């Protein structure tokens, strides 16, 4: 792992004060007098992705309340977060299993148990009432920030309304299990609820938390939970870029223990020529399937059955 991806500028914020005394813990919710959607911001799906906790802490301390509808702020994998160690910052992604691969009825209703499944089962009734959900994450590498808007047009449209970050990546998830944004509530073609995931930058950089705050504020605006005057003092003058849309055409899954890239990719590199070898999966070369293929979130944690990189096409 490179030096930059291990440098820890960001430390956890104290979320013990947000535990509450009910079940689920670490969930704050306010309902306005005026009607409106249930807007939910989720942090810490992965315990070592500190930026979301910083963003929710900022919103709570700012005293923001919804103008309409219901606003919920949720700290998901608090067990993993509590184990964060700046000497070994990657270790606290989860306690027993990746919490963002368990959002299928099979996993949630099956007989298997884990720290993450127990917490997911607690939070499930809450998420299943969310109308507009932002799941706040960060990345291993220094890739430009991006939205993962899932498979639906309404996901991509919501990400475009938020407007920051400008990269909007439509995809269908992982072979390794279902993400929260892929839950049927948010992906049913006949449904209306929308969930998007934002990757705010490298896990432990200061600027990643700053971006998470900006995305959270813009999400509250885009969903109508707050008005512009409520957040104007905190909105940074980020130049608004037109959205860049990307369609993921393939998630490359490592088949064995011997998957390696031909060089260190950060993410969002555009490979000009079709047929370029970008990695080897054992003896099998992994090549780009078309010209101007974009590499999304190359993993530095290459394990069999897990996504190594996604390949995408930039949409006009
Ligand atoms: Zn994550």
mmCIF file with all atom_site columns, N, CA, C and O in Angstrom, residues 196-233:
data_model
loop_
_atom_site.group_PDB
_atom_site.id
_atom_site.type_symbol
_atom_site.label_atom_id
_atom_site.label_alt_id
_atom_site.label_comp_id
_atom_site.label_asym_id
_atom_site.label_entity_id
_atom_site.label_seq_id
_atom_site.pdbx_PDB_ins_code
_atom_site.Cartn_x
_atom_site.Cartn_y
_atom_site.Cartn_z
_atom_site.occupancy
_atom_site.B_iso_or_equiv
_atom_site.pdbx_formal_charge
_atom_site.auth_seq_id
_atom_site.auth_comp_id
_atom_site.auth_asym_id
_atom_site.auth_atom_id
_atom_site.pdbx_PDB_model_num
ATOM 1   N N  . UNK A 1 196 ? -28.710 6.773  -2.993 1.00 0.00 ? 196 UNK A N  1
ATOM 2   C CA . UNK A 1 196 ? -27.445 6.913  -3.706 1.00 0.00 ? 196 UNK A CA 1
ATOM 3   C C  . UNK A 1 196 ? -26.306 6.859  -2.705 1.00 0.00 ? 196 UNK A C  1
ATOM 4   O O  . UNK A 1 196 ? -26.485 7.123  -1.511 1.00 0.00 ? 196 UNK A O  1
ATOM 5   N N  . UNK A 1 197 ? -25.149 6.477  -3.207 1.00 0.00 ? 197 UNK A N  1
ATOM 6   C CA . UNK A 1 197 ? -23.961 6.332  -2.367 1.00 0.00 ? 197 UNK A CA 1
ATOM 7   C C  . UNK A 1 197 ? -22.935 7.337  -2.860 1.00 0.00 ? 197 UNK A C  1
ATOM 8   O O  . UNK A 1 197 ? -22.737 7.471  -4.077 1.00 0.00 ? 197 UNK A O  1
ATOM 9   N N  . UNK A 1 198 ? -22.306 8.043  -1.935 1.00 0.00 ? 198 UNK A N  1
ATOM 10  C CA . UNK A 1 198 ? -21.248 8.969  -2.345 1.00 0.00 ? 198 UNK A CA 1
ATOM 11  C C  . UNK A 1 198 ? -19.920 8.490  -1.779 1.00 0.00 ? 198 UNK A C  1
ATOM 12  O O  . UNK A 1 198 ? -19.827 8.084  -0.620 1.00 0.00 ? 198 UNK A O  1
ATOM 13  N N  . UNK A 1 199 ? -18.910 8.506  -2.630 1.00 0.00 ? 199 UNK A N  1
ATOM 14  C CA . UNK A 1 199 ? -17.520 8.210  -2.241 1.00 0.00 ? 199 UNK A CA 1
ATOM 15  C C  . UNK A 1 199 ? -16.803 9.554  -2.229 1.00 0.00 ? 199 UNK A C  1
ATOM 16  O O  . UNK A 1 199 ? -16.565 10.159 -3.273 1.00 0.00 ? 199 UNK A O  1
ATOM 17  N N  . UNK A 1 200 ? -16.451 10.030 -1.017 1.00 0.00 ? 200 UNK A N  1
ATOM 18  C CA . UNK A 1 200 ? -16.031 11.429 -0.861 1.00 0.00 ? 200 UNK A CA 1
ATOM 19  C C  . UNK A 1 200 ? -14.535 11.665 -1.053 1.00 0.00 ? 200 UNK A C  1
ATOM 20  O O  . UNK A 1 200 ? -14.098 12.821 -1.023 1.00 0.00 ? 200 UNK A O  1
ATOM 21  N N  . UNK A 1 201 ? -13.766 10.595 -1.244 1.00 0.00 ? 201 UNK A N  1
ATOM 22  C CA . UNK A 1 201 ? -12.313 10.765 -1.380 1.00 0.00 ? 201 UNK A CA 1
ATOM 23  C C  . UNK A 1 201 ? -11.609 9.730  -0.533 1.00 0.00 ? 201 UNK A C  1
ATOM 24  O O  . UNK A 1 201 ? -12.231 8.755  -0.081 1.00 0.00 ? 201 UNK A O  1
ATOM 25  N N  . UNK A 1 202 ? -10.309 9.948  -0.323 1.00 0.00 ? 202 UNK A N  1
ATOM 26  C CA . UNK A 1 202 ? -9.519  8.950  0.413  1.00 0.00 ? 202 UNK A CA 1
ATOM 27  C C  . UNK A 1 202 ? -9.923  8.947  1.895  1.00 0.00 ? 202 UNK A C  1
ATOM 28  O O  . UNK A 1 202 ? -10.143 10.009 2.487  1.00 0.00 ? 202 UNK A O  1
ATOM 29  N N  . UNK A 1 203 ? -9.984  7.742  2.469  1.00 0.00 ? 203 UNK A N  1
ATOM 30  C CA . UNK A 1 203 ? -10.569 7.549  3.802  1.00 0.00 ? 203 UNK A CA 1
ATOM 31  C C  . UNK A 1 203 ? -10.117 8.553  4.866  1.00 0.00 ? 203 UNK A C  1
ATOM 32  O O  . UNK A 1 203 ? -10.913 8.995  5.673  1.00 0.00 ? 203 UNK A O  1
ATOM 33  N N  . UNK A 1 204 ? -8.836  8.873  4.896  1.00 0.00 ? 204 UNK A N  1
ATOM 34  C CA . UNK A 1 204 ? -8.324  9.537  6.096  1.00 0.00 ? 204 UNK A CA 1
ATOM 35  C C  . UNK A 1 204 ? -7.744  10.907 5.811  1.00 0.00 ? 204 UNK A C  1
ATOM 36  O O  . UNK A 1 204 ? -6.946  11.444 6.561  1.00 0.00 ? 204 UNK A O  1
ATOM 37  N N  . UNK A 1 205 ? -8.185  11.506 4.674  1.00 0.00 ? 205 UNK A N  1
ATOM 38  C CA . UNK A 1 205 ? -7.750  12.865 4.370  1.00 0.00 ? 205 UNK A CA 1
ATOM 39  C C  . UNK A 1 205 ? -8.755  13.877 4.909  1.00 0.00 ? 205 UNK A C  1
ATOM 40  O O  . UNK A 1 205 ? -9.961  13.661 4.853  1.00 0.00 ? 205 UNK A O  1
ATOM 41  N N  . UNK A 1 206 ? -8.239  14.976 5.366  1.00 0.00 ? 206 UNK A N  1
ATOM 42  C CA . UNK A 1 206 ? -9.083  16.061 5.908  1.00 0.00 ? 206 UNK A CA 1
ATOM 43  C C  . UNK A 1 206 ? -10.106 16.534 4.873  1.00 0.00 ? 206 UNK A C  1
ATOM 44  O O  . UNK A 1 206 ? -11.275 16.756 5.167  1.00 0.00 ? 206 UNK A O  1
ATOM 45  N N  . UNK A 1 207 ? -9.639  16.683 3.632  1.00 0.00 ? 207 UNK A N  1
ATOM 46  C CA . UNK A 1 207 ? -10.514 17.235 2.585  1.00 0.00 ? 207 UNK A CA 1
ATOM 47  C C  . UNK A 1 207 ? -11.699 16.305 2.298  1.00 0.00 ? 207 UNK A C  1
ATOM 48  O O  . UNK A 1 207 ? -12.737 16.755 1.807  1.00 0.00 ? 207 UNK A O  1
ATOM 49  N N  . UNK A 1 208 ? -11.550 15.031 2.607  1.00 0.00 ? 208 UNK A N  1
ATOM 50  C CA . UNK A 1 208 ? -12.639 14.073 2.374  1.00 0.00 ? 208 UNK A CA 1
ATOM 51  C C  . UNK A 1 208 ? -13.811 14.379 3.310  1.00 0.00 ? 208 UNK A C  1
ATOM 52  O O  . UNK A 1 208 ? -14.979 14.353 2.896  1.00 0.00 ? 208 UNK A O  1
ATOM 53  N N  . UNK A 1 209 ? -13.506 14.698 4.560  1.00 0.00 ? 209 UNK A N  1
ATOM 54  C CA . UNK A 1 209 ? -14.571 15.069 5.507  1.00 0.00 ? 209 UNK A CA 1
ATOM 55  C C  . UNK A 1 209 ? -15.206 16.398 5.107  1.00 0.00 ? 209 UNK A C  1
ATOM 56  O O  . UNK A 1 209 ? -16.423 16.571 5.214  1.00 0.00 ? 209 UNK A O  1
ATOM 57  N N  . UNK A 1 210 ? -14.384 17.331 4.621  1.00 0.00 ? 210 UNK A N  1
ATOM 58  C CA . UNK A 1 210 ? -14.936 18.621 4.183  1.00 0.00 ? 210 UNK A CA 1
ATOM 59  C C  . UNK A 1 210 ? -15.917 18.409 3.029  1.00 0.00 ? 210 UNK A C  1
ATOM 60  O O  . UNK A 1 210 ? -16.986 19.030 2.994  1.00 0.00 ? 210 UNK A O  1
ATOM 61  N N  . UNK A 1 211 ? -15.558 17.524 2.104  1.00 0.00 ? 211 UNK A N  1
ATOM 62  C CA . UNK A 1 211 ? -16.468 17.263 0.984  1.00 0.00 ? 211 UNK A CA 1
ATOM 63  C C  . UNK A 1 211 ? -17.737 16.575 1.476  1.00 0.00 ? 211 UNK A C  1
ATOM 64  O O  . UNK A 1 211 ? -18.842 16.893 1.009  1.00 0.00 ? 211 UNK A O  1
ATOM 65  N N  . UNK A 1 212 ? -17.594 15.650 2.415  1.00 0.00 ? 212 UNK A N  1
ATOM 66  C CA . UNK A 1 212 ? -18.776 14.938 2.927  1.00 0.00 ? 212 UNK A CA 1
ATOM 67  C C  . UNK A 1 212 ? -19.777 15.930 3.518  1.00 0.00 ? 212 UNK A C  1
ATOM 68  O O  . UNK A 1 212 ? -20.992 15.790 3.322  1.00 0.00 ? 212 UNK A O  1
ATOM 69  N N  . UNK A 1 213 ? -19.294 16.955 4.222  1.00 0.00 ? 213 UNK A N  1
ATOM 70  C CA . UNK A 1 213 ? -20.190 17.989 4.772  1.00 0.00 ? 213 UNK A CA 1
ATOM 71  C C  . UNK A 1 213 ? -20.911 18.700 3.632  1.00 0.00 ? 213 UNK A C  1
ATOM 72  O O  . UNK A 1 213 ? -22.137 18.907 3.670  1.00 0.00 ? 213 UNK A O  1
ATOM 73  N N  . UNK A 1 214 ? -20.160 19.071 2.600  1.00 0.00 ? 214 UNK A N  1
ATOM 74  C CA . UNK A 1 214 ? -20.765 19.799 1.472  1.00 0.00 ? 214 UNK A CA 1
ATOM 75  C C  . UNK A 1 214 ? -21.798 18.951 0.742  1.00 0.00 ? 214 UNK A C  1
ATOM 76  O O  . UNK A 1 214 ? -22.861 19.452 0.350  1.00 0.00 ? 214 UNK A O  1
ATOM 77  N N  . UNK A 1 215 ? -21.508 17.669 0.557  1.00 0.00 ? 215 UNK A N  1
ATOM 78  C CA . UNK A 1 215 ? -22.459 16.787 -0.135 1.00 0.00 ? 215 UNK A CA 1
ATOM 79  C C  . UNK A 1 215 ? -23.712 16.617 0.728  1.00 0.00 ? 215 UNK A C  1
ATOM 80  O O  . UNK A 1 215 ? -24.839 16.654 0.221  1.00 0.00 ? 215 UNK A O  1
ATOM 81  N N  . UNK A 1 216 ? -23.511 16.461 2.035  1.00 0.00 ? 216 UNK A N  1
ATOM 82  C CA . UNK A 1 216 ? -24.662 16.287 2.935  1.00 0.00 ? 216 UNK A CA 1
ATOM 83  C C  . UNK A 1 216 ? -25.570 17.524 2.893  1.00 0.00 ? 216 UNK A C  1
ATOM 84  O O  . UNK A 1 216 ? -26.798 17.412 2.799  1.00 0.00 ? 216 UNK A O  1
ATOM 85  N N  . UNK A 1 217 ? -24.974 18.722 2.951  1.00 0.00 ? 217 UNK A N  1
ATOM 86  C CA . UNK A 1 217 ? -25.779 19.952 2.895  1.00 0.00 ? 217 UNK A CA 1
ATOM 87  C C  . UNK A 1 217 ? -26.536 20.040 1.573  1.00 0.00 ? 217 UNK A C  1
ATOM 88  O O  . UNK A 1 217 ? -27.736 20.380 1.541  1.00 0.00 ? 217 UNK A O  1
ATOM 89  N N  . UNK A 1 218 ? -25.861 19.742 0.479  1.00 0.00 ? 218 UNK A N  1
ATOM 90  C CA . UNK A 1 218 ? -26.496 19.810 -0.840 1.00 0.00 ? 218 UNK A CA 1
ATOM 91  C C  . UNK A 1 218 ? -27.569 18.738 -1.003 1.00 0.00 ? 218 UNK A C  1
ATOM 92  O O  . UNK A 1 218 ? -28.563 18.955 -1.708 1.00 0.00 ? 218 UNK A O  1
ATOM 93  N N  . UNK A 1 219 ? -27.376 17.592 -0.349 1.00 0.00 ? 219 UNK A N  1
ATOM 94  C CA . UNK A 1 219 ? -28.412 16.551 -0.394 1.00 0.00 ? 219 UNK A CA 1
ATOM 95  C C  . UNK A 1 219 ? -29.665 17.033 0.333  1.00 0.00 ? 219 UNK A C  1
ATOM 96  O O  . UNK A 1 219 ? -30.792 16.859 -0.153 1.00 0.00 ? 219 UNK A O  1
ATOM 97  N N  . UNK A 1 220 ? -29.482 17.672 1.488  1.00 0.00 ? 220 UNK A N  1
ATOM 98  C CA . UNK A 1 220 ? -30.646 18.194 2.224  1.00 0.00 ? 220 UNK A CA 1
ATOM 99  C C  . UNK A 1 220 ? -31.387 19.236 1.396  1.00 0.00 ? 220 UNK A C  1
ATOM 100 O O  . UNK A 1 220 ? -32.619 19.288 1.402  1.00 0.00 ? 220 UNK A O  1
ATOM 101 N N  . UNK A 1 221 ? -30.632 20.067 0.669  1.00 0.00 ? 221 UNK A N  1
ATOM 102 C CA . UNK A 1 221 ? -31.261 21.063 -0.212 1.00 0.00 ? 221 UNK A CA 1
ATOM 103 C C  . UNK A 1 221 ? -31.991 20.399 -1.367 1.00 0.00 ? 221 UNK A C  1
ATOM 104 O O  . UNK A 1 221 ? -33.130 20.745 -1.678 1.00 0.00 ? 221 UNK A O  1
ATOM 105 N N  . UNK A 1 222 ? -31.318 19.446 -2.008 1.00 0.00 ? 222 UNK A N  1
ATOM 106 C CA . UNK A 1 222 ? -31.886 18.807 -3.202 1.00 0.00 ? 222 UNK A CA 1
ATOM 107 C C  . UNK A 1 222 ? -33.159 18.043 -2.873 1.00 0.00 ? 222 UNK A C  1
ATOM 108 O O  . UNK A 1 222 ? -34.034 17.892 -3.715 1.00 0.00 ? 222 UNK A O  1
ATOM 109 N N  . UNK A 1 223 ? -33.253 17.544 -1.646 1.00 0.00 ? 223 UNK A N  1
ATOM 110 C CA . UNK A 1 223 ? -34.426 16.755 -1.258 1.00 0.00 ? 223 UNK A CA 1
ATOM 111 C C  . UNK A 1 223 ? -35.528 17.623 -0.674 1.00 0.00 ? 223 UNK A C  1
ATOM 112 O O  . UNK A 1 223 ? -36.604 17.122 -0.344 1.00 0.00 ? 223 UNK A O  1
ATOM 113 N N  . UNK A 1 224 ? -35.250 18.922 -0.494 1.00 0.00 ? 224 UNK A N  1
ATOM 114 C CA . UNK A 1 224 ? -36.253 19.811 0.068  1.00 0.00 ? 224 UNK A CA 1
ATOM 115 C C  . UNK A 1 224 ? -36.382 19.723 1.577  1.00 0.00 ? 224 UNK A C  1
ATOM 116 O O  . UNK A 1 224 ? -37.282 20.338 2.157  1.00 0.00 ? 224 UNK A O  1
ATOM 117 N N  . UNK A 1 225 ? -35.474 18.975 2.224  1.00 0.00 ? 225 UNK A N  1
ATOM 118 C CA . UNK A 1 225 ? -35.555 18.865 3.685  1.00 0.00 ? 225 UNK A CA 1
ATOM 119 C C  . UNK A 1 225 ? -35.272 20.207 4.346  1.00 0.00 ? 225 UNK A C  1
ATOM 120 O O  . UNK A 1 225 ? -35.811 20.503 5.416  1.00 0.00 ? 225 UNK A O  1
ATOM 121 N N  . UNK A 1 226 ? -34.400 21.013 3.718  1.00 0.00 ? 226 UNK A N  1
ATOM 122 C CA . UNK A 1 226 ? -34.096 22.351 4.236  1.00 0.00 ? 226 UNK A CA 1
ATOM 123 C C  . UNK A 1 226 ? -34.193 23.343 3.087  1.00 0.00 ? 226 UNK A C  1
ATOM 124 O O  . UNK A 1 226 ? -34.224 22.953 1.907  1.00 0.00 ? 226 UNK A O  1
ATOM 125 N N  . UNK A 1 227 ? -34.214 24.628 3.434  1.00 0.00 ? 227 UNK A N  1
ATOM 126 C CA . UNK A 1 227 ? -34.212 25.687 2.432  1.00 0.00 ? 227 UNK A CA 1
ATOM 127 C C  . UNK A 1 227 ? -32.806 26.280 2.320  1.00 0.00 ? 227 UNK A C  1
ATOM 128 O O  . UNK A 1 227 ? -31.975 26.120 3.222  1.00 0.00 ? 227 UNK A O  1
ATOM 129 N N  . UNK A 1 228 ? -32.596 26.996 1.219  1.00 0.00 ? 228 UNK A N  1
ATOM 130 C CA . UNK A 1 228 ? -31.249 27.520 0.963  1.00 0.00 ? 228 UNK A CA 1
ATOM 131 C C  . UNK A 1 228 ? -30.742 28.396 2.106  1.00 0.00 ? 228 UNK A C  1
ATOM 132 O O  . UNK A 1 228 ? -29.576 28.292 2.513  1.00 0.00 ? 228 UNK A O  1
ATOM 133 N N  . UNK A 1 229 ? -31.609 29.242 2.640  1.00 0.00 ? 229 UNK A N  1
ATOM 134 C CA . UNK A 1 229 ? -31.182 30.140 3.718  1.00 0.00 ? 229 UNK A CA 1
ATOM 135 C C  . UNK A 1 229 ? -30.721 29.374 4.962  1.00 0.00 ? 229 UNK A C  1
ATOM 136 O O  . UNK A 1 229 ? -29.922 29.876 5.750  1.00 0.00 ? 229 UNK A O  1
ATOM 137 N N  . UNK A 1 230 ? -31.250 28.164 5.142  1.00 0.00 ? 230 UNK A N  1
ATOM 138 C CA . UNK A 1 230 ? -30.882 27.377 6.327  1.00 0.00 ? 230 UNK A CA 1
ATOM 139 C C  . UNK A 1 230 ? -29.409 26.953 6.297  1.00 0.00 ? 230 UNK A C  1
ATOM 140 O O  . UNK A 1 230 ? -28.808 26.714 7.343  1.00 0.00 ? 230 UNK A O  1
ATOM 141 N N  . UNK A 1 231 ? -28.869 26.788 5.098  1.00 0.00 ? 231 UNK A N  1
ATOM 142 C CA . UNK A 1 231 ? -27.518 26.212 4.972  1.00 0.00 ? 231 UNK A CA 1
ATOM 143 C C  . UNK A 1 231 ? -26.539 27.145 4.264  1.00 0.00 ? 231 UNK A C  1
ATOM 144 O O  . UNK A 1 231 ? -25.358 26.811 4.123  1.00 0.00 ? 231 UNK A O  1
ATOM 145 N N  . UNK A 1 232 ? -27.028 28.325 3.854  1.00 0.00 ? 232 UNK A N  1
ATOM 146 C CA . UNK A 1 232 ? -26.197 29.219 3.022  1.00 0.00 ? 232 UNK A CA 1
ATOM 147 C C  . UNK A 1 232 ? -24.862 29.555 3.690  1.00 0.00 ? 232 UNK A C  1
ATOM 148 O O  . UNK A 1 232 ? -23.830 29.647 3.019  1.00 0.00 ? 232 UNK A O  1
ATOM 149 N N  . UNK A 1 233 ? -24.868 29.708 5.028  1.00 0.00 ? 233 UNK A N  1
ATOM 150 C CA . UNK A 1 233 ? -23.639 30.091 5.725  1.00 0.00 ? 233 UNK A CA 1
ATOM 151 C C  . UNK A 1 233 ? -22.543 29.042 5.607  1.00 0.00 ? 233 UNK A C  1
ATOM 152 O O  . UNK A 1 233 ? -21.365 29.352 5.785  1.00 0.00 ? 233 UNK A O  1
#
